[in-house]
mmCIF file of C-alpha atoms in Angstrom:
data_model
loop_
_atom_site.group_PDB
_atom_site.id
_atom_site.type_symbol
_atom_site.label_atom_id
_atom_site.label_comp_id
_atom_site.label_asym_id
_atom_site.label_seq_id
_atom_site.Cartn_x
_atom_site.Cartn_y
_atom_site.Cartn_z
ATOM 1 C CA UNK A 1 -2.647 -21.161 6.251
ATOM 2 C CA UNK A 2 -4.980 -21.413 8.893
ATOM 3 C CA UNK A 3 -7.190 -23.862 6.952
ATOM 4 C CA UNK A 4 -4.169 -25.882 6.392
ATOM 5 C CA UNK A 5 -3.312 -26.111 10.039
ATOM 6 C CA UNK A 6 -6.639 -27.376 11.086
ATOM 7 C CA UNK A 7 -7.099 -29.642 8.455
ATOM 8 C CA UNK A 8 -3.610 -31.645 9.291
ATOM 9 C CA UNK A 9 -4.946 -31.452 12.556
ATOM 10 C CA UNK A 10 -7.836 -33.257 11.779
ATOM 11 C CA UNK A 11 -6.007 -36.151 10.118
ATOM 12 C CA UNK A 12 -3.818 -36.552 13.084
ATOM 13 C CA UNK A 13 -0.576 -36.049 11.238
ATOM 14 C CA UNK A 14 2.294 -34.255 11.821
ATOM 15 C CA UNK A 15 1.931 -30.509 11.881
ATOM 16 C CA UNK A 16 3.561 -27.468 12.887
ATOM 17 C CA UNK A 17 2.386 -26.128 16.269
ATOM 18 C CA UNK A 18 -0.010 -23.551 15.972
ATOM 19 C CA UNK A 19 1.593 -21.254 18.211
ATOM 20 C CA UNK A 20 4.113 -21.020 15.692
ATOM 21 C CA UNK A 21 2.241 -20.034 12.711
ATOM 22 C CA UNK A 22 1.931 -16.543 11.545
ATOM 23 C CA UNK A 23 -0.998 -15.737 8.510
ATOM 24 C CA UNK A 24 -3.424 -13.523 7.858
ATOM 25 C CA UNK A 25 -6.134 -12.502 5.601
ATOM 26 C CA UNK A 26 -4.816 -9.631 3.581
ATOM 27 C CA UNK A 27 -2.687 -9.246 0.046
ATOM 28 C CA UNK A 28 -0.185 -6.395 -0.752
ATOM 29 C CA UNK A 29 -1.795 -5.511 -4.357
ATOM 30 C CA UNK A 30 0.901 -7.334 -6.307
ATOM 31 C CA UNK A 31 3.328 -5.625 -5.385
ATOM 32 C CA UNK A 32 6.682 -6.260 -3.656
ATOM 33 C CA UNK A 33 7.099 -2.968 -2.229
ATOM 34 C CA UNK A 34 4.347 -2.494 -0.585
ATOM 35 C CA UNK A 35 4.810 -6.335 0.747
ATOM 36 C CA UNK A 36 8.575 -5.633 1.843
ATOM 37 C CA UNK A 37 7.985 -1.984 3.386
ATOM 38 C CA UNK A 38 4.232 -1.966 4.510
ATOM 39 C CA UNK A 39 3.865 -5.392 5.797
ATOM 40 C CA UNK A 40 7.563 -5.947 5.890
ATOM 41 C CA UNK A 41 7.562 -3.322 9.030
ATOM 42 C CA UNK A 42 4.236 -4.083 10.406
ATOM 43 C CA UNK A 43 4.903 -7.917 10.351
ATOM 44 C CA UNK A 44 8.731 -8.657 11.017
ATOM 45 C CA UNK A 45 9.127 -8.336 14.599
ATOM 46 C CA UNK A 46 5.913 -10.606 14.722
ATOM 47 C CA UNK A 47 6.796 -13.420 12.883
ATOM 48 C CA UNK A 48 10.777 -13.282 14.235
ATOM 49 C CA UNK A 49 9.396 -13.986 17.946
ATOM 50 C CA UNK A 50 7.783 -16.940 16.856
ATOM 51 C CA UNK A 51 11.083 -17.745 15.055
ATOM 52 C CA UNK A 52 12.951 -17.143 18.191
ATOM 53 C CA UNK A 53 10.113 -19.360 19.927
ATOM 54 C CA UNK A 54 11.224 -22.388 18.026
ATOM 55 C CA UNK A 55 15.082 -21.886 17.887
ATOM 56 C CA UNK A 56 15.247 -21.419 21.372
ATOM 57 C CA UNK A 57 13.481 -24.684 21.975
ATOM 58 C CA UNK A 58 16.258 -26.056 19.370
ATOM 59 C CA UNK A 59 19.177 -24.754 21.042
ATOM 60 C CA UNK A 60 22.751 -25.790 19.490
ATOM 61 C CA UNK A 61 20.556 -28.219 17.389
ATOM 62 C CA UNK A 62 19.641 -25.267 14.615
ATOM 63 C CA UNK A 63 21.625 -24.972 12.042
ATOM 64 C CA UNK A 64 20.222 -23.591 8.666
ATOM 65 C CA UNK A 65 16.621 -21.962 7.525
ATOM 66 C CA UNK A 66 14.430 -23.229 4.926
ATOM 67 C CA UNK A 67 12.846 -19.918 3.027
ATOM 68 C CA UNK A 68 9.986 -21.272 0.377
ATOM 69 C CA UNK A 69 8.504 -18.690 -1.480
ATOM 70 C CA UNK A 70 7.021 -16.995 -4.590
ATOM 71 C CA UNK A 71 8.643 -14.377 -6.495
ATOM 72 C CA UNK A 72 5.549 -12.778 -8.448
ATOM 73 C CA UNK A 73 3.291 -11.533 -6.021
ATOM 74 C CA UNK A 74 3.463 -8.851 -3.659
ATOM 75 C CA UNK A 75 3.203 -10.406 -0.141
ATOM 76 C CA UNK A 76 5.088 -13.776 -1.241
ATOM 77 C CA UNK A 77 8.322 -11.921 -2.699
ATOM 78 C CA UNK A 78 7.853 -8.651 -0.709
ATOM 79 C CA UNK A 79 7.313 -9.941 2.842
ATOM 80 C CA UNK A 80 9.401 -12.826 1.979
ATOM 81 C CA UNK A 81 12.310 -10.957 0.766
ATOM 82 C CA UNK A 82 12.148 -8.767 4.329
ATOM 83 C CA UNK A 83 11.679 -11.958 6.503
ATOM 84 C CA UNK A 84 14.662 -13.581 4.789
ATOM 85 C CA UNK A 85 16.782 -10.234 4.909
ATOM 86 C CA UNK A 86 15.306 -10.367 8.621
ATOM 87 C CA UNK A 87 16.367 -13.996 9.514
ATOM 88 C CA UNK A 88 19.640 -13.398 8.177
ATOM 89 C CA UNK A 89 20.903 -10.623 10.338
ATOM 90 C CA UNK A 90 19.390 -12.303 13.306
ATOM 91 C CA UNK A 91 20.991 -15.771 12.497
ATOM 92 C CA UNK A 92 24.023 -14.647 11.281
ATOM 93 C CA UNK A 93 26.064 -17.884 11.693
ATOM 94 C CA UNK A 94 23.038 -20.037 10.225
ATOM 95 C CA UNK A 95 22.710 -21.198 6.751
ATOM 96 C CA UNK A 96 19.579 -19.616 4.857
ATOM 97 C CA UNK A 97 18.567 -21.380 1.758
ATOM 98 C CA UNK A 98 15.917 -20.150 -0.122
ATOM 99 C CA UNK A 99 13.246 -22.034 -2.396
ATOM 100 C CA UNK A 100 11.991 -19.672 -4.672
ATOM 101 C CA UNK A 101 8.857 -20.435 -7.621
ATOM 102 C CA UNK A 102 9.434 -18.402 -10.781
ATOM 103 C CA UNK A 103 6.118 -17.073 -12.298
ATOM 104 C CA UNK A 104 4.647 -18.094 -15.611
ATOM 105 C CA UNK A 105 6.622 -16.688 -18.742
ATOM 106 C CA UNK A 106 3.369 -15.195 -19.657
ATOM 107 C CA UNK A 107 2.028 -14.251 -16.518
ATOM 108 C CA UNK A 108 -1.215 -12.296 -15.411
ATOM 109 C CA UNK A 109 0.837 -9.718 -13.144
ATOM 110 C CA UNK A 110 1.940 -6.831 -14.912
ATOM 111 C CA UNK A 111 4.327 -6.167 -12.275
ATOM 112 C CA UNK A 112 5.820 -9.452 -11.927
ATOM 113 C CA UNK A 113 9.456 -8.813 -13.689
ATOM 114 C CA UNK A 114 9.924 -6.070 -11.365
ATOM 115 C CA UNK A 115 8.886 -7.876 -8.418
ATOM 116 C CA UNK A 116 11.155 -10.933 -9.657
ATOM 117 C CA UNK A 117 13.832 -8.562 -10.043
ATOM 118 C CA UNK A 118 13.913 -6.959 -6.448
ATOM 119 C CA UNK A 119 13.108 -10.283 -4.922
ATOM 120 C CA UNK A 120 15.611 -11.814 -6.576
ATOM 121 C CA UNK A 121 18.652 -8.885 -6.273
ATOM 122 C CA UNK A 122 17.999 -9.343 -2.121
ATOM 123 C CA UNK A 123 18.017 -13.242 -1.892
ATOM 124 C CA UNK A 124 21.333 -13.221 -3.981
ATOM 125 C CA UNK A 125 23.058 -11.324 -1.151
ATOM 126 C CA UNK A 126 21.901 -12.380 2.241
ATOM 127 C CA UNK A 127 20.890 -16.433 0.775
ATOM 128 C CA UNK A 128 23.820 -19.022 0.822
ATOM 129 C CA UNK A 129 22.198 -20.616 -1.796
ATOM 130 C CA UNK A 130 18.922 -20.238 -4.023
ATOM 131 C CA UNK A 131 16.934 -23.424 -5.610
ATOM 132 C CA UNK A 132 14.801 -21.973 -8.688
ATOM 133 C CA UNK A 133 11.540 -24.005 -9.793
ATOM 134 C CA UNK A 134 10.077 -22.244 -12.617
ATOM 135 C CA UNK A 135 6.089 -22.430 -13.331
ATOM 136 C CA UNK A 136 6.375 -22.970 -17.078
ATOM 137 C CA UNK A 137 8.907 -26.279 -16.126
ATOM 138 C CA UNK A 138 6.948 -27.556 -13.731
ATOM 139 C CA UNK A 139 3.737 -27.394 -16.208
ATOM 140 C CA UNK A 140 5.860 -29.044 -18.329
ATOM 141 C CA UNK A 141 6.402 -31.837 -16.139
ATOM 142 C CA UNK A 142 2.319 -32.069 -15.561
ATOM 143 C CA UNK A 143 0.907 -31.849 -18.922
ATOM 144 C CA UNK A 144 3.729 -34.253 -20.604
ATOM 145 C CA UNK A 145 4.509 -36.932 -17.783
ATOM 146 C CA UNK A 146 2.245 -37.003 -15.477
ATOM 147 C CA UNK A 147 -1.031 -37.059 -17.440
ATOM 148 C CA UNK A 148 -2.900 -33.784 -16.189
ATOM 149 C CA UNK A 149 -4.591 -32.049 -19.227
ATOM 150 C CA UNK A 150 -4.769 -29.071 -17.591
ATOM 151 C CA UNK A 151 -2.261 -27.773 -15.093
ATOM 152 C CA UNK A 152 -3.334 -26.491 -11.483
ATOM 153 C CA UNK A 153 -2.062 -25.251 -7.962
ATOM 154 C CA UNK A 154 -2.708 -28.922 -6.668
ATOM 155 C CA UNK A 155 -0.514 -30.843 -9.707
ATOM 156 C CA UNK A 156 2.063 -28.026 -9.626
ATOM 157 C CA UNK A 157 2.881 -28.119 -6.019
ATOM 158 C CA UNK A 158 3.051 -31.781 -6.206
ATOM 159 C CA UNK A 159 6.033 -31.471 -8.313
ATOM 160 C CA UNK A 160 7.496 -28.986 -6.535
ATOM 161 C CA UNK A 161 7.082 -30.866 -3.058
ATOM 162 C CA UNK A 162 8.698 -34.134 -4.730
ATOM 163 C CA UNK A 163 11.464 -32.154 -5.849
ATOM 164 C CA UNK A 164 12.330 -30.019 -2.792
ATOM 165 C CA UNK A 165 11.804 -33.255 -0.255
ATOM 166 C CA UNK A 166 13.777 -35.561 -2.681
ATOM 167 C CA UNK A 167 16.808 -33.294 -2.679
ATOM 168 C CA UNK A 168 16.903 -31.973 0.861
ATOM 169 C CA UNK A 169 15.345 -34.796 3.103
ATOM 170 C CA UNK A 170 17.814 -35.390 5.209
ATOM 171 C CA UNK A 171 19.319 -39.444 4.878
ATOM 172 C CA UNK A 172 19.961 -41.380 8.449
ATOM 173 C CA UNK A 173 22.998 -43.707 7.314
ATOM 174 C CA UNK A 174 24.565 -45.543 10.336
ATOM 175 C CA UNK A 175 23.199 -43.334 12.753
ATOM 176 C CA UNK A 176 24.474 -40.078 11.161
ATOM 177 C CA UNK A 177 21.945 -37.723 9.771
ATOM 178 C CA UNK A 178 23.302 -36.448 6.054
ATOM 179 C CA UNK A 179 22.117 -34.777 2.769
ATOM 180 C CA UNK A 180 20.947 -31.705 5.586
ATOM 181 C CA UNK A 181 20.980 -28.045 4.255
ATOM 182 C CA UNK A 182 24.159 -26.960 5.713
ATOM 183 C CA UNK A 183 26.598 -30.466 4.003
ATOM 184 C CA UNK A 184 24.179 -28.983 0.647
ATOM 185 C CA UNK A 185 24.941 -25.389 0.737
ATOM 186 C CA UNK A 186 28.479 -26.664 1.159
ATOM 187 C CA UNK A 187 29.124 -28.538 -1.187
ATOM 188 C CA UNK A 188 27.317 -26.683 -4.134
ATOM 189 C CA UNK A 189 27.402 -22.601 -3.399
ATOM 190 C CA UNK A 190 29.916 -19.743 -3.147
ATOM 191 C CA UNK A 191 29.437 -16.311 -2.524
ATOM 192 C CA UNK A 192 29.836 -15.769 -6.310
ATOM 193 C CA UNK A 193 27.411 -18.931 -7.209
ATOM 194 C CA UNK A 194 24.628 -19.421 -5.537
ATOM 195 C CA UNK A 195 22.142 -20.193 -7.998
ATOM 196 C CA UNK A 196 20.906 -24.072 -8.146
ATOM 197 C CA UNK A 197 18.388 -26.338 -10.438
ATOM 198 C CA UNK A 198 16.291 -29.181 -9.837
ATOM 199 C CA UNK A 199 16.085 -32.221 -11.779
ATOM 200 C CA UNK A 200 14.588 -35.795 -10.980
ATOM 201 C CA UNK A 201 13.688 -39.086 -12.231
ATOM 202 C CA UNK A 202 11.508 -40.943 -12.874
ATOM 203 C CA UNK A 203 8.242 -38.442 -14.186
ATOM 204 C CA UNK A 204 5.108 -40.687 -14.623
ATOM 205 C CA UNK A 205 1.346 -40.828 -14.042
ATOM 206 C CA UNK A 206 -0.223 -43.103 -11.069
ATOM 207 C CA UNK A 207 -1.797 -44.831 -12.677
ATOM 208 C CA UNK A 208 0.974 -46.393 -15.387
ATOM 209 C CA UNK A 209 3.480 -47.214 -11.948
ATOM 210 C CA UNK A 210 1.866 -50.051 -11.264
ATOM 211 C CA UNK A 211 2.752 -51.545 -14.834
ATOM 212 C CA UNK A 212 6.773 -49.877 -14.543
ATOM 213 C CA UNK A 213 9.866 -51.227 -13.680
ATOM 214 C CA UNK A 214 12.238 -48.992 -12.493
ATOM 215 C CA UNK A 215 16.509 -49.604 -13.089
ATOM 216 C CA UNK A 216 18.741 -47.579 -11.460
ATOM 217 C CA UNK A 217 20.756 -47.445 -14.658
ATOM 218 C CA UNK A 218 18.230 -46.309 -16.895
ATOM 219 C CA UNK A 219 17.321 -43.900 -14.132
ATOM 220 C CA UNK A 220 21.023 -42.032 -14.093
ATOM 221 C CA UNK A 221 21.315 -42.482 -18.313
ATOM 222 C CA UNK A 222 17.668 -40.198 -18.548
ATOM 223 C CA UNK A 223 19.181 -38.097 -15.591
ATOM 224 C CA UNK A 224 22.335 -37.606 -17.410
ATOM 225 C CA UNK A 225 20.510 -36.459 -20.145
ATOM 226 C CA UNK A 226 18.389 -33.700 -18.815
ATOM 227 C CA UNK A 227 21.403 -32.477 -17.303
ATOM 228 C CA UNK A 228 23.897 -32.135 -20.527
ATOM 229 C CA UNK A 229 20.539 -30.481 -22.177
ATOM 230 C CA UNK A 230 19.004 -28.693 -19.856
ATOM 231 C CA UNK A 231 15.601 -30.544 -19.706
ATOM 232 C CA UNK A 232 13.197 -30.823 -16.646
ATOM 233 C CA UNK A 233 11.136 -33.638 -18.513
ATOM 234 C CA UNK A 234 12.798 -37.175 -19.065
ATOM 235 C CA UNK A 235 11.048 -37.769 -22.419
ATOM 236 C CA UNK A 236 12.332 -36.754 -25.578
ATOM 237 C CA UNK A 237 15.443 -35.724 -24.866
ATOM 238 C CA UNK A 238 18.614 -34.811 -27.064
ATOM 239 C CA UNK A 239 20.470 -37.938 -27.027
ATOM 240 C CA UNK A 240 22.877 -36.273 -29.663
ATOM 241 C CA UNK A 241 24.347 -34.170 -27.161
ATOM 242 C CA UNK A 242 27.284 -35.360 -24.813
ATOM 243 C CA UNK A 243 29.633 -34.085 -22.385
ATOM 244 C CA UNK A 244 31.582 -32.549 -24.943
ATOM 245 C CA UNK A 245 29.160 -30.445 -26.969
ATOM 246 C CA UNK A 246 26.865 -29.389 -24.369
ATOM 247 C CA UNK A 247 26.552 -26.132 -23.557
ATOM 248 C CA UNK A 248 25.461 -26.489 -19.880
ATOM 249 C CA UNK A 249 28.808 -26.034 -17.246
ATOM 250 C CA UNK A 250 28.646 -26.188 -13.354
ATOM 251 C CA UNK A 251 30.798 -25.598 -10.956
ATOM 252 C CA UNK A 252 29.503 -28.309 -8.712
ATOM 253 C CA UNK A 253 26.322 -31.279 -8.507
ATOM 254 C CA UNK A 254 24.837 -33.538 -5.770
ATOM 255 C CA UNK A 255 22.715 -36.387 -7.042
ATOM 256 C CA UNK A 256 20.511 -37.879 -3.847
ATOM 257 C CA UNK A 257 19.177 -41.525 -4.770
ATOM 258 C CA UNK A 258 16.140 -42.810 -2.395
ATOM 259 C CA UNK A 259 15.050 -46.341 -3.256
ATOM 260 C CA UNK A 260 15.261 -50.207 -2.791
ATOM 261 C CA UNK A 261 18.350 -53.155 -3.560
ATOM 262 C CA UNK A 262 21.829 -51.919 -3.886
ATOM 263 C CA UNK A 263 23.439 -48.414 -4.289
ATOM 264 C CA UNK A 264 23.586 -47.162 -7.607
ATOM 265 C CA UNK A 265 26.464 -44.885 -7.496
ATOM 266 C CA UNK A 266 28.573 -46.126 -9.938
ATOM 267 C CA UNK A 267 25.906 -45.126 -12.536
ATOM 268 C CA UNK A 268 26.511 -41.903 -11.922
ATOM 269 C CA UNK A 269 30.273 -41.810 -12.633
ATOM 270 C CA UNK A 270 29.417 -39.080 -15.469
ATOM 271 C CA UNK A 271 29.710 -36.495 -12.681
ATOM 272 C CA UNK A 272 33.420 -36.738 -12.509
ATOM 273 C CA UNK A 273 33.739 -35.453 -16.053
ATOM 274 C CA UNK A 274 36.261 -32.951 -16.452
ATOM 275 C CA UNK A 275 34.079 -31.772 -19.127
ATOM 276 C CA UNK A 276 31.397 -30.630 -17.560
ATOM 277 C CA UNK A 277 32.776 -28.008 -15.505
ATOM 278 C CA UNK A 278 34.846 -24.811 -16.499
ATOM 279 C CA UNK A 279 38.770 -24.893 -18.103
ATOM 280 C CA UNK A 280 39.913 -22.785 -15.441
ATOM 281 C CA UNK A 281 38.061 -24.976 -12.219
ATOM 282 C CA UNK A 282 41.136 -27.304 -11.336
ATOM 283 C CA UNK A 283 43.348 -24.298 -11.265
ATOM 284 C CA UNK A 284 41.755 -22.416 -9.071
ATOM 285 C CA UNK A 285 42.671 -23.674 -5.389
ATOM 286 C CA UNK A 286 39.801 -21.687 -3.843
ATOM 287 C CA UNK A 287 37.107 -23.321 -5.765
ATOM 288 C CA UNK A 288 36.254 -26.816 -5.480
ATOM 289 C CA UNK A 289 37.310 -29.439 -7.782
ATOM 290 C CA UNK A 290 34.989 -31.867 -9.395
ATOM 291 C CA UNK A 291 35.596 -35.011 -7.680
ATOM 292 C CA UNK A 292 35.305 -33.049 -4.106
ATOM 293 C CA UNK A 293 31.919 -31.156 -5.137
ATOM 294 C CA UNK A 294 30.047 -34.070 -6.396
ATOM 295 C CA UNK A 295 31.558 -37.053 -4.542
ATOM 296 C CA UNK A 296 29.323 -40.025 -5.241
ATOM 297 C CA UNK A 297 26.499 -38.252 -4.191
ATOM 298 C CA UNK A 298 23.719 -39.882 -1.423
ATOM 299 C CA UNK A 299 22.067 -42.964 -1.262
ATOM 300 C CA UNK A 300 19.363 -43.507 1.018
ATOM 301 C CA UNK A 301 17.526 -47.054 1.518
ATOM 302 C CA UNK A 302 14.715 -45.533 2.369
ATOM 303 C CA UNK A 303 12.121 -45.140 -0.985
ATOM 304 C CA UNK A 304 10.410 -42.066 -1.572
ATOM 305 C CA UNK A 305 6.575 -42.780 -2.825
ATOM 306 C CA UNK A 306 5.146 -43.516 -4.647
ATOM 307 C CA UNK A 307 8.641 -44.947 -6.386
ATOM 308 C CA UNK A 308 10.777 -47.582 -5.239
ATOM 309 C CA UNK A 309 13.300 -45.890 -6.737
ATOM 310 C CA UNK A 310 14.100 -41.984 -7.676
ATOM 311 C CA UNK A 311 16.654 -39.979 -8.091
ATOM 312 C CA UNK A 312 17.066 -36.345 -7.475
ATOM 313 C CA UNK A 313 19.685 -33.948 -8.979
ATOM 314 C CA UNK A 314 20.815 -30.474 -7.609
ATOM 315 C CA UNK A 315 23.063 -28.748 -9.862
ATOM 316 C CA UNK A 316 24.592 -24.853 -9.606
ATOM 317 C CA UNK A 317 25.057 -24.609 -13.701
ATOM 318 C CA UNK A 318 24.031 -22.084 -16.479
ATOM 319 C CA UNK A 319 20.530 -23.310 -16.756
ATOM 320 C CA UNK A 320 19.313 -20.337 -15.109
ATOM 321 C CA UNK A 321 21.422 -17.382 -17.191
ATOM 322 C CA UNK A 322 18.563 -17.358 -20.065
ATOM 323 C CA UNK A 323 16.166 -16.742 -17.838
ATOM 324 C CA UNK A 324 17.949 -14.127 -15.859
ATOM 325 C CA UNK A 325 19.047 -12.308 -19.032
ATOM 326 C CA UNK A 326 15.557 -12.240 -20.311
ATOM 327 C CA UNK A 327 14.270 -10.710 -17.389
ATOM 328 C CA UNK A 328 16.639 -8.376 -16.729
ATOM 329 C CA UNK A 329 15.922 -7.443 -20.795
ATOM 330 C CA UNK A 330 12.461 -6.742 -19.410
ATOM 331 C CA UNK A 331 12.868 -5.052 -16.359
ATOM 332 C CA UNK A 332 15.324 -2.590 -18.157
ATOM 333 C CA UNK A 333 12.864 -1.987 -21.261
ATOM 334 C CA UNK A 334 9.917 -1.259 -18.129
ATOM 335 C CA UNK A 335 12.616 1.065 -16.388
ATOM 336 C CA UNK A 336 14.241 2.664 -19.273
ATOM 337 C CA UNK A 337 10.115 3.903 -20.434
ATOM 338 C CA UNK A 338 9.373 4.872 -16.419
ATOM 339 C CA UNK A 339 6.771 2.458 -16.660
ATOM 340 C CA UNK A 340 4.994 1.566 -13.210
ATOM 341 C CA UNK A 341 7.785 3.171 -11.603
ATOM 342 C CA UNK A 342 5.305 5.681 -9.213
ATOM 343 C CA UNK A 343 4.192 2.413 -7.763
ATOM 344 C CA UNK A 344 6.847 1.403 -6.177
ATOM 345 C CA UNK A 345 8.254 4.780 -5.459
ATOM 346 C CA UNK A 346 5.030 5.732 -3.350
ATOM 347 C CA UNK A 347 6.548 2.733 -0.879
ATOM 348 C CA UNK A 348 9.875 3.706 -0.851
ATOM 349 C CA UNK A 349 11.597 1.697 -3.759
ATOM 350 C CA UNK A 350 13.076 4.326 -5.823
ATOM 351 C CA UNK A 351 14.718 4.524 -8.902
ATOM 352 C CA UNK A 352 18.373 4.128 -7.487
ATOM 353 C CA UNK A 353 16.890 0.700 -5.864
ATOM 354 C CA UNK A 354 15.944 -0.433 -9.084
ATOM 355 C CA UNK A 355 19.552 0.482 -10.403
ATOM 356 C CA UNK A 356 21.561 -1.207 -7.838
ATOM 357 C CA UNK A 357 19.357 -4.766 -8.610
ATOM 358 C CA UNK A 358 20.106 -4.382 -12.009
ATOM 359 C CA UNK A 359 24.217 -4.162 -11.128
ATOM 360 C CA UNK A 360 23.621 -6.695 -8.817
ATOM 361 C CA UNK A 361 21.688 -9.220 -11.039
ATOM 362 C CA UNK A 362 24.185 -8.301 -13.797
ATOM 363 C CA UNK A 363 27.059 -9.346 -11.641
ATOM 364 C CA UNK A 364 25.417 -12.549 -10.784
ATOM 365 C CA UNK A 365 24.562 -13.568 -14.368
ATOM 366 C CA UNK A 366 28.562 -12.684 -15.271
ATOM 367 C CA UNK A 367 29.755 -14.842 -12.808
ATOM 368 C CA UNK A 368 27.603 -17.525 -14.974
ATOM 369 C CA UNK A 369 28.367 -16.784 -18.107
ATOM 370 C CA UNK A 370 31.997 -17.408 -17.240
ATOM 371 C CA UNK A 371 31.806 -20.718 -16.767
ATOM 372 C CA UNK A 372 33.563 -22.006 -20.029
#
């Protein structure tokens, strides 16, 4: 982090003030409970003055937190579950939102299920709502679209970075700031859905741009598409699958479109599809009803580079219930066989910790599953 600081510095760009930032030198072994009790205690207090440093300056002006952070490793999910458990009893009348990066299907930490798992469990009950980018998409999105043979930290951030500034920059329209975390986590999460995906158009290499022109139609058709089949990469897609076979149901989507000429909001009409969301939604007076939760989404004039036109989709669907059931298939084989279990008991995650993330994971996935 430090490295990072001095380097923006050195381009004369924007940067966060250095009295601000918090980093150090040292790892927590992989492991989340030694990153959430260890440096979780040692750290907290630290890193919430500096927190309180900023928001004072603020004032009335603060109104939700942006969490980013892994959910393999031990400092990144650990110390990042206890800052975000932190922030929210400090900031209770503040929206937390939570970016979190799934690891690798077939990852090179042993413990990483469990650490997913407790991470995971936590952010589910004190985030208002949590945007998943798994690895394994995003190297997807690399290797097939944007020409890099071999997938690294620098190509799989970039795609991250596009996808968490094209769907939360906030929009100036008329002098009224919009599209901020608080009008997002409001329109798309309950306390019983909190769970959202990322999806965005268009996916090339640099160096074929130059030679594309971009529609705004045939941007919201490929959109459209990943959505009903629950694609992250815009090539190759199911086009046999519509509204009324696919398998994919939300309770609510916000499509944010950045780029030149006029709006393109009535290509995205397909959002106000009965279909696509649950039998029971329109009945249900507490939950929001299609037409309310989607609107006509965002446009902004301003163009998001490289593109002159993109288009970003946040939806809180089922995309994410395979994954969760598979890991929770995991984590219970691990548990059920005691296996790694003394590590995380030697920090103070026991085995009745581990039981209450399962029921509270299981609960979570329910609530998903429902969606018919």
């Amino acid at each position: 982090m430090c490295e990072v600081v001095i380097l923006i510095r050195q381009k004369k760009e924007w940067c966060y003030d250095p009295k601000s930032v918090f980093f150090g030198q040292r790892g927590a072994g992989n492991n989340w409970a030694f990153g959430y009790s260890h440096y979780g205690n040692e750290m907290t207090e630290q890193i919430l003055d500096k927190v309180r440093r900023v928001s004072e300056q603020m004032e009335q002006r603060l109104s939700s937190f942006l969490v980013v952070m892994s959910l393999a490793g031990g400092t990144g999910s650990g110390l990042g579950t206890k800052i975000t458990e932190a922030v929210r009893d400090n900031y209770p009348q503040r929206f937390v939102f939570s970016e979190v990066v799934w690891p690798f299907k077939h990852g090179e930490i042993i413990l990483q299920d469990y650490n997913t798992l407790l991470s995971l469990s936590s952010l589910a009950r004190v985030s208002d709502g949590i945007l998943i980018h798994q690895n394994d998409s995003i190297q997807n999105i690399c290797e097939k679209r944007l020409g890099v043979s071999k997938s690294n930290f620098a190509s799989i951030n970039q795609v991250i970075s596009t996808q968490i500034l094209g769907s939360i920059l906030p929009c100036i329209k008329q002098h009224h700031c919009c599209n901020n975390i608080g009008e997002i986590v409001t329109k798309l999460c309950s306390p019983s859905h909190k769970l959202l995906t990322a999806y965005h158009v268009p996916q090339m290499a640099d160096n074929v741009i130059d030679f594309t022109t971009l529609k705004w139609e045939s941007l919201a058709r490929d959109l459209k598409q990943m959505y009903l089949t629950g694609s992250s990469v815009d090539e190759q897609l199911d086009w046999s699958v519509n509204s009324k076979n696919t398998k994919v149901r939300s309770i609510a989507n916000h499509i944010v479109a950045r780029g030149t000429s006029k709006s393109p909001m009535e290509d995205l009409e397909f959002l106000k599809d009965s279909q696509l969301y649950p039998k029971w939604f329109k009945s249900r007076p507490q939950m929001r009803s299609p037409q309310s939760s989607t609107g006509q989404g965002i446009f902004s004039e301003k163009p998001m580079p490289p593109f002159d036109k993109s288009m970003f989709l946040l939806s809180n669907c089922q995309a994410n219930t395979n994954l969760i059931d598979k890991l929770l298939a995991k984590c219970w084989k691990m548990y059920s066989a005691k296996a790694y279990l003394h590590q995380y008991s030697k920090h103070g995650v026991d085995e009745s910790d581990f039981l209450n993330c399962f029921v509270n994971l299981e609960s979570l996935l329910n609530n998903y599953k429902k969606l018919k």
